[in-house]
C-alpha cells in the first residue's frame, strides 16, 4: 500500500510542469555541453541526446509519454514562436536575400516537392499503407506544420511528428559532410539546404555555424513550411490510391 502511494506521488511529481520542463531543458543543455566537449561534432546532436535521455528516463521509471507530455506542454506550445523567431536573421540579411529571390524560391519549392514525393514513393515501394505514406509527405516541414498537414490528408500526426524530428536530426548531422563531398563552401546554399531538409533542427545547426547560413536557413524553414502546407494536400489528392 505504501509503495503504491509513493508511486502515485512520483507520477504526480513527473506530471508537474516544473519537473517536465526542467527534465527537457536539462537534457538539451547536457547535449549542448557534450557537443562542445566533442568540438562541435554534428553527430553529437543536442536534440538527439535529449531524446535519448528523456526516453531512457521514462522507460526506467515506467512513466508514460502522456504523463510527461502533460507537464511539458508549454515547450510544445513554444515550437510555433520559436519557428517565427527564425525570421530575425532573415531581417539582418535582407539585402543579400533580395538579390537571390528566384534561385531561393525555386530551390526551396523543388526541395519541398522532392521531399514529399520521395516520402510517399518510399513507403509504397516497401508495401506500406496509404496512411503511413501520406504521413511521410510533410516530413521536411517543422513539427507543428507536419502535424497539421498530416491531419488534413488522413495521415498519422504522431508519426509525422517523429519523422519531422528524425529528418531534422539527420539533416543536421549529415549536412556539412554532404556539402563538403560536392565541394560546396558557400554559407548560403548550406543554410538553404539545412532549412529545407532539416526544418528547425537543421536551421539551429546552420545558425551555430554562421549568421549567413542561419539567415538562409530561417528563410527556408518558413517558405518550406508554407510550400508543404499548400503542396502536400494537392499532391495527396491527385496521388493514385
mmCIF file of C-alpha atoms in Angstrom:
data_model
loop_
_atom_site.group_PDB
_atom_site.id
_atom_site.type_symbol
_atom_site.label_atom_id
_atom_site.label_comp_id
_atom_site.label_asym_id
_atom_site.label_seq_id
_atom_site.Cartn_x
_atom_site.Cartn_y
_atom_site.Cartn_z
ATOM 1 C CA UNK A 1 0.000 0.000 0.000
ATOM 2 C CA UNK A 2 2.810 2.402 0.942
ATOM 3 C CA UNK A 3 4.607 1.522 -2.290
ATOM 4 C CA UNK A 4 1.504 2.269 -4.354
ATOM 5 C CA UNK A 5 1.110 5.598 -2.581
ATOM 6 C CA UNK A 6 4.747 6.568 -3.215
ATOM 7 C CA UNK A 7 4.418 5.595 -6.872
ATOM 8 C CA UNK A 8 1.299 7.757 -7.250
ATOM 9 C CA UNK A 9 3.103 10.716 -5.683
ATOM 10 C CA UNK A 10 6.084 10.186 -8.027
ATOM 11 C CA UNK A 11 3.775 10.157 -11.058
ATOM 12 C CA UNK A 12 2.197 13.411 -9.889
ATOM 13 C CA UNK A 13 5.645 14.998 -9.495
ATOM 14 C CA UNK A 14 6.694 13.973 -13.011
ATOM 15 C CA UNK A 15 3.460 15.384 -14.442
ATOM 16 C CA UNK A 16 4.117 18.849 -12.993
ATOM 17 C CA UNK A 17 5.295 21.475 -15.495
ATOM 18 C CA UNK A 18 8.390 22.425 -13.487
ATOM 19 C CA UNK A 19 9.676 18.831 -13.477
ATOM 20 C CA UNK A 20 8.894 18.010 -17.123
ATOM 21 C CA UNK A 21 10.228 21.329 -18.408
ATOM 22 C CA UNK A 22 13.313 21.021 -16.204
ATOM 23 C CA UNK A 23 13.936 17.484 -17.478
ATOM 24 C CA UNK A 24 13.582 18.616 -21.101
ATOM 25 C CA UNK A 25 15.767 21.715 -20.831
ATOM 26 C CA UNK A 26 18.321 19.943 -18.662
ATOM 27 C CA UNK A 27 18.640 17.076 -21.154
ATOM 28 C CA UNK A 28 19.078 19.510 -24.047
ATOM 29 C CA UNK A 29 21.657 21.565 -22.156
ATOM 30 C CA UNK A 30 23.583 18.382 -21.378
ATOM 31 C CA UNK A 31 23.536 17.618 -25.105
ATOM 32 C CA UNK A 32 24.871 21.086 -25.917
ATOM 33 C CA UNK A 33 27.710 20.780 -23.420
ATOM 34 C CA UNK A 34 28.554 17.312 -24.694
ATOM 35 C CA UNK A 35 28.691 18.628 -28.254
ATOM 36 C CA UNK A 36 31.044 21.418 -27.173
ATOM 37 C CA UNK A 37 33.268 18.852 -25.445
ATOM 38 C CA UNK A 38 33.315 16.951 -28.750
ATOM 39 C CA UNK A 39 34.426 20.148 -30.544
ATOM 40 C CA UNK A 40 31.105 20.725 -32.268
ATOM 41 C CA UNK A 41 30.886 17.275 -33.850
ATOM 42 C CA UNK A 42 27.498 17.250 -35.670
ATOM 43 C CA UNK A 43 26.939 13.592 -34.794
ATOM 44 C CA UNK A 44 26.658 14.615 -31.136
ATOM 45 C CA UNK A 45 23.389 16.437 -31.788
ATOM 46 C CA UNK A 46 21.800 18.061 -28.695
ATOM 47 C CA UNK A 47 18.258 17.197 -29.806
ATOM 48 C CA UNK A 48 19.166 13.545 -30.315
ATOM 49 C CA UNK A 49 20.949 13.420 -26.942
ATOM 50 C CA UNK A 50 17.913 14.978 -25.240
ATOM 51 C CA UNK A 51 15.543 12.459 -26.868
ATOM 52 C CA UNK A 52 17.708 9.540 -25.745
ATOM 53 C CA UNK A 53 17.995 10.852 -22.175
ATOM 54 C CA UNK A 54 14.294 11.608 -21.790
ATOM 55 C CA UNK A 55 13.268 8.335 -23.438
ATOM 56 C CA UNK A 56 15.619 6.415 -21.176
ATOM 57 C CA UNK A 57 14.292 8.199 -18.098
ATOM 58 C CA UNK A 58 10.659 7.482 -18.992
ATOM 59 C CA UNK A 59 11.481 3.827 -19.677
ATOM 60 C CA UNK A 60 13.432 3.301 -16.445
ATOM 61 C CA UNK A 61 10.777 4.976 -14.294
ATOM 62 C CA UNK A 62 7.852 3.327 -16.098
ATOM 63 C CA UNK A 63 6.383 6.732 -16.896
ATOM 64 C CA UNK A 64 4.082 7.044 -19.893
ATOM 65 C CA UNK A 65 4.725 9.655 -22.557
ATOM 66 C CA UNK A 66 1.254 11.115 -21.893
ATOM 67 C CA UNK A 67 2.193 11.874 -18.262
ATOM 68 C CA UNK A 68 5.457 13.526 -19.313
ATOM 69 C CA UNK A 69 3.820 15.494 -22.134
ATOM 70 C CA UNK A 70 1.111 16.734 -19.770
ATOM 71 C CA UNK A 71 3.779 18.652 -17.865
ATOM 72 C CA UNK A 72 5.855 19.716 -20.881
ATOM 73 C CA UNK A 73 3.047 21.209 -22.992
ATOM 74 C CA UNK A 74 4.500 24.710 -22.644
ATOM 75 C CA UNK A 75 7.578 23.655 -24.641
ATOM 76 C CA UNK A 76 5.298 22.133 -27.278
ATOM 77 C CA UNK A 77 3.425 25.445 -27.464
ATOM 78 C CA UNK A 78 6.678 27.351 -27.898
ATOM 79 C CA UNK A 79 7.503 25.451 -31.119
ATOM 80 C CA UNK A 80 5.379 27.954 -33.036
ATOM 81 C CA UNK A 81 7.007 31.143 -31.654
ATOM 82 C CA UNK A 82 10.448 29.544 -31.996
ATOM 83 C CA UNK A 83 9.819 28.973 -35.696
ATOM 84 C CA UNK A 84 8.694 32.581 -36.117
ATOM 85 C CA UNK A 85 11.845 33.775 -34.309
ATOM 86 C CA UNK A 86 13.915 32.358 -37.156
ATOM 87 C CA UNK A 87 12.867 35.499 -39.056
ATOM 88 C CA UNK A 88 15.398 37.551 -37.043
ATOM 89 C CA UNK A 89 18.480 36.514 -39.067
ATOM 90 C CA UNK A 90 16.409 36.979 -42.249
ATOM 91 C CA UNK A 91 15.858 40.646 -41.415
ATOM 92 C CA UNK A 92 19.558 41.136 -40.684
ATOM 93 C CA UNK A 93 20.472 39.732 -44.111
ATOM 94 C CA UNK A 94 17.503 41.017 -46.123
ATOM 95 C CA UNK A 95 19.598 42.741 -48.785
ATOM 96 C CA UNK A 96 21.507 39.545 -49.573
ATOM 97 C CA UNK A 97 18.277 37.576 -49.829
ATOM 98 C CA UNK A 98 16.697 40.053 -52.241
ATOM 99 C CA UNK A 99 19.433 39.511 -54.768
ATOM 100 C CA UNK A 100 18.706 35.782 -54.970
ATOM 101 C CA UNK A 101 14.919 35.678 -54.900
ATOM 102 C CA UNK A 102 14.337 33.469 -57.925
ATOM 103 C CA UNK A 103 17.091 30.970 -57.100
ATOM 104 C CA UNK A 104 15.989 30.733 -53.471
ATOM 105 C CA UNK A 105 12.282 30.289 -54.220
ATOM 106 C CA UNK A 106 12.829 27.735 -56.978
ATOM 107 C CA UNK A 107 15.335 25.774 -54.885
ATOM 108 C CA UNK A 108 13.030 25.583 -51.863
ATOM 109 C CA UNK A 109 9.972 24.633 -53.942
ATOM 110 C CA UNK A 110 11.891 21.838 -55.670
ATOM 111 C CA UNK A 111 13.234 20.656 -52.303
ATOM 112 C CA UNK A 112 9.713 20.559 -50.832
ATOM 113 C CA UNK A 113 8.337 18.670 -53.814
ATOM 114 C CA UNK A 114 11.159 16.105 -53.846
ATOM 115 C CA UNK A 115 10.793 15.539 -50.102
ATOM 116 C CA UNK A 116 7.046 14.928 -50.329
ATOM 117 C CA UNK A 117 7.144 12.715 -53.416
ATOM 118 C CA UNK A 118 10.123 10.657 -52.230
ATOM 119 C CA UNK A 119 8.464 10.046 -48.869
ATOM 120 C CA UNK A 120 5.292 8.666 -50.429
ATOM 121 C CA UNK A 121 7.161 6.640 -53.042
ATOM 122 C CA UNK A 122 9.489 5.091 -50.473
ATOM 123 C CA UNK A 123 6.645 3.807 -48.318
ATOM 124 C CA UNK A 124 4.717 2.475 -51.312
ATOM 125 C CA UNK A 125 7.862 0.770 -52.597
ATOM 126 C CA UNK A 126 8.051 -1.289 -49.408
ATOM 127 C CA UNK A 127 4.323 -2.022 -49.367
ATOM 128 C CA UNK A 128 3.323 0.390 -46.607
ATOM 129 C CA UNK A 129 -0.233 1.599 -46.108
ATOM 130 C CA UNK A 130 -1.542 4.837 -47.601
ATOM 131 C CA UNK A 131 -1.872 6.374 -44.123
ATOM 132 C CA UNK A 132 1.833 5.804 -43.491
ATOM 133 C CA UNK A 133 2.729 7.046 -46.982
ATOM 134 C CA UNK A 134 0.916 10.375 -46.624
ATOM 135 C CA UNK A 135 2.361 10.744 -43.115
ATOM 136 C CA UNK A 136 5.797 10.767 -44.752
ATOM 137 C CA UNK A 137 4.916 13.575 -47.176
ATOM 138 C CA UNK A 138 5.285 16.573 -44.786
ATOM 139 C CA UNK A 139 8.399 15.221 -43.032
ATOM 140 C CA UNK A 140 10.640 18.129 -44.092
ATOM 141 C CA UNK A 141 8.380 20.795 -42.556
ATOM 142 C CA UNK A 142 8.566 21.971 -38.950
ATOM 143 C CA UNK A 143 6.853 19.658 -36.478
ATOM 144 C CA UNK A 144 3.708 21.818 -35.927
ATOM 145 C CA UNK A 145 3.169 22.176 -39.686
ATOM 146 C CA UNK A 146 3.875 18.473 -40.308
ATOM 147 C CA UNK A 147 1.263 17.517 -37.695
ATOM 148 C CA UNK A 148 -1.356 19.880 -39.135
ATOM 149 C CA UNK A 149 -0.778 18.771 -42.735
ATOM 150 C CA UNK A 150 -0.825 15.100 -41.729
ATOM 151 C CA UNK A 151 -4.187 15.544 -40.000
ATOM 152 C CA UNK A 152 -5.651 17.271 -43.066
ATOM 153 C CA UNK A 153 -4.666 14.497 -45.519
ATOM 154 C CA UNK A 154 -5.614 11.466 -43.441
ATOM 155 C CA UNK A 155 -2.151 10.668 -42.153
ATOM 156 C CA UNK A 156 -0.939 9.727 -38.675
ATOM 157 C CA UNK A 157 0.032 13.002 -36.930
ATOM 158 C CA UNK A 158 2.206 11.375 -34.268
ATOM 159 C CA UNK A 159 4.160 9.505 -36.958
ATOM 160 C CA UNK A 160 4.602 12.712 -38.969
ATOM 161 C CA UNK A 161 5.954 14.443 -35.854
ATOM 162 C CA UNK A 162 8.514 11.672 -35.285
ATOM 163 C CA UNK A 163 9.536 11.744 -38.950
ATOM 164 C CA UNK A 164 9.909 15.537 -38.935
ATOM 165 C CA UNK A 165 12.208 15.367 -35.905
ATOM 166 C CA UNK A 166 14.176 12.447 -37.368
ATOM 167 C CA UNK A 167 14.590 14.301 -40.678
ATOM 168 C CA UNK A 168 15.836 17.373 -38.841
ATOM 169 C CA UNK A 169 18.394 15.411 -36.858
ATOM 170 C CA UNK A 170 19.577 13.540 -39.948
ATOM 171 C CA UNK A 171 19.974 16.807 -41.875
ATOM 172 C CA UNK A 172 21.851 18.469 -39.022
ATOM 173 C CA UNK A 173 24.205 15.506 -38.669
ATOM 174 C CA UNK A 174 24.946 14.899 -42.355
ATOM 175 C CA UNK A 175 24.676 18.371 -43.886
ATOM 176 C CA UNK A 176 28.290 19.528 -43.660
ATOM 177 C CA UNK A 177 29.661 16.170 -44.788
ATOM 178 C CA UNK A 178 27.406 16.016 -47.860
ATOM 179 C CA UNK A 179 28.128 19.598 -48.913
ATOM 180 C CA UNK A 180 31.869 19.057 -48.444
ATOM 181 C CA UNK A 181 31.506 15.964 -50.608
ATOM 182 C CA UNK A 182 30.176 18.064 -53.514
ATOM 183 C CA UNK A 183 32.647 20.894 -52.813
ATOM 184 C CA UNK A 184 30.084 23.491 -51.666
ATOM 185 C CA UNK A 185 31.779 26.109 -49.485
ATOM 186 C CA UNK A 186 29.197 28.929 -49.631
ATOM 187 C CA UNK A 187 27.163 29.548 -46.453
ATOM 188 C CA UNK A 188 24.046 30.466 -48.450
ATOM 189 C CA UNK A 189 23.310 27.069 -50.053
ATOM 190 C CA UNK A 190 24.298 25.378 -46.807
ATOM 191 C CA UNK A 191 21.654 27.397 -44.990
ATOM 192 C CA UNK A 192 19.012 26.743 -47.633
ATOM 193 C CA UNK A 193 19.719 23.015 -47.550
ATOM 194 C CA UNK A 194 19.626 22.940 -43.748
ATOM 195 C CA UNK A 195 16.291 24.757 -43.519
ATOM 196 C CA UNK A 196 14.614 22.916 -46.391
ATOM 197 C CA UNK A 197 15.688 19.394 -45.443
ATOM 198 C CA UNK A 198 16.008 19.759 -41.676
ATOM 199 C CA UNK A 199 13.461 22.431 -40.694
ATOM 200 C CA UNK A 200 14.071 23.980 -37.251
ATOM 201 C CA UNK A 201 16.684 21.461 -36.120
ATOM 202 C CA UNK A 202 18.669 21.902 -39.322
ATOM 203 C CA UNK A 203 18.306 25.679 -39.059
ATOM 204 C CA UNK A 204 19.605 25.621 -35.485
ATOM 205 C CA UNK A 205 22.707 23.821 -36.720
ATOM 206 C CA UNK A 206 23.131 26.372 -39.521
ATOM 207 C CA UNK A 207 22.814 29.285 -37.085
ATOM 208 C CA UNK A 208 25.509 27.754 -34.890
ATOM 209 C CA UNK A 209 27.861 27.650 -37.882
ATOM 210 C CA UNK A 210 27.427 31.133 -39.393
ATOM 211 C CA UNK A 211 24.940 34.028 -39.339
ATOM 212 C CA UNK A 212 24.512 33.993 -43.128
ATOM 213 C CA UNK A 213 23.787 30.266 -43.087
ATOM 214 C CA UNK A 214 21.274 30.914 -40.307
ATOM 215 C CA UNK A 215 19.546 33.660 -42.305
ATOM 216 C CA UNK A 216 19.047 31.464 -45.337
ATOM 217 C CA UNK A 217 18.057 28.506 -43.159
ATOM 218 C CA UNK A 218 15.400 30.597 -41.409
ATOM 219 C CA UNK A 219 14.011 31.693 -44.760
ATOM 220 C CA UNK A 220 13.993 28.087 -45.991
ATOM 221 C CA UNK A 221 12.139 26.856 -42.887
ATOM 222 C CA UNK A 222 9.393 29.444 -43.355
ATOM 223 C CA UNK A 223 8.997 29.019 -47.118
ATOM 224 C CA UNK A 224 9.303 25.232 -46.992
ATOM 225 C CA UNK A 225 6.603 25.107 -44.324
ATOM 226 C CA UNK A 226 4.305 27.264 -46.461
ATOM 227 C CA UNK A 227 5.049 25.254 -49.604
ATOM 228 C CA UNK A 228 4.486 21.949 -47.793
ATOM 229 C CA UNK A 229 1.178 23.123 -46.331
ATOM 230 C CA UNK A 230 -0.050 24.138 -49.799
ATOM 231 C CA UNK A 231 1.535 21.399 -51.900
ATOM 232 C CA UNK A 232 1.031 18.176 -49.920
ATOM 233 C CA UNK A 233 -2.811 18.254 -49.773
ATOM 234 C CA UNK A 234 -2.918 18.781 -53.563
ATOM 235 C CA UNK A 235 -0.321 16.068 -54.148
ATOM 236 C CA UNK A 236 -2.141 13.547 -51.936
ATOM 237 C CA UNK A 237 -5.497 14.352 -53.554
ATOM 238 C CA UNK A 238 -4.228 13.515 -57.033
ATOM 239 C CA UNK A 239 -1.916 10.675 -55.975
ATOM 240 C CA UNK A 240 -3.184 7.275 -57.223
ATOM 241 C CA UNK A 241 -4.844 5.287 -54.447
#
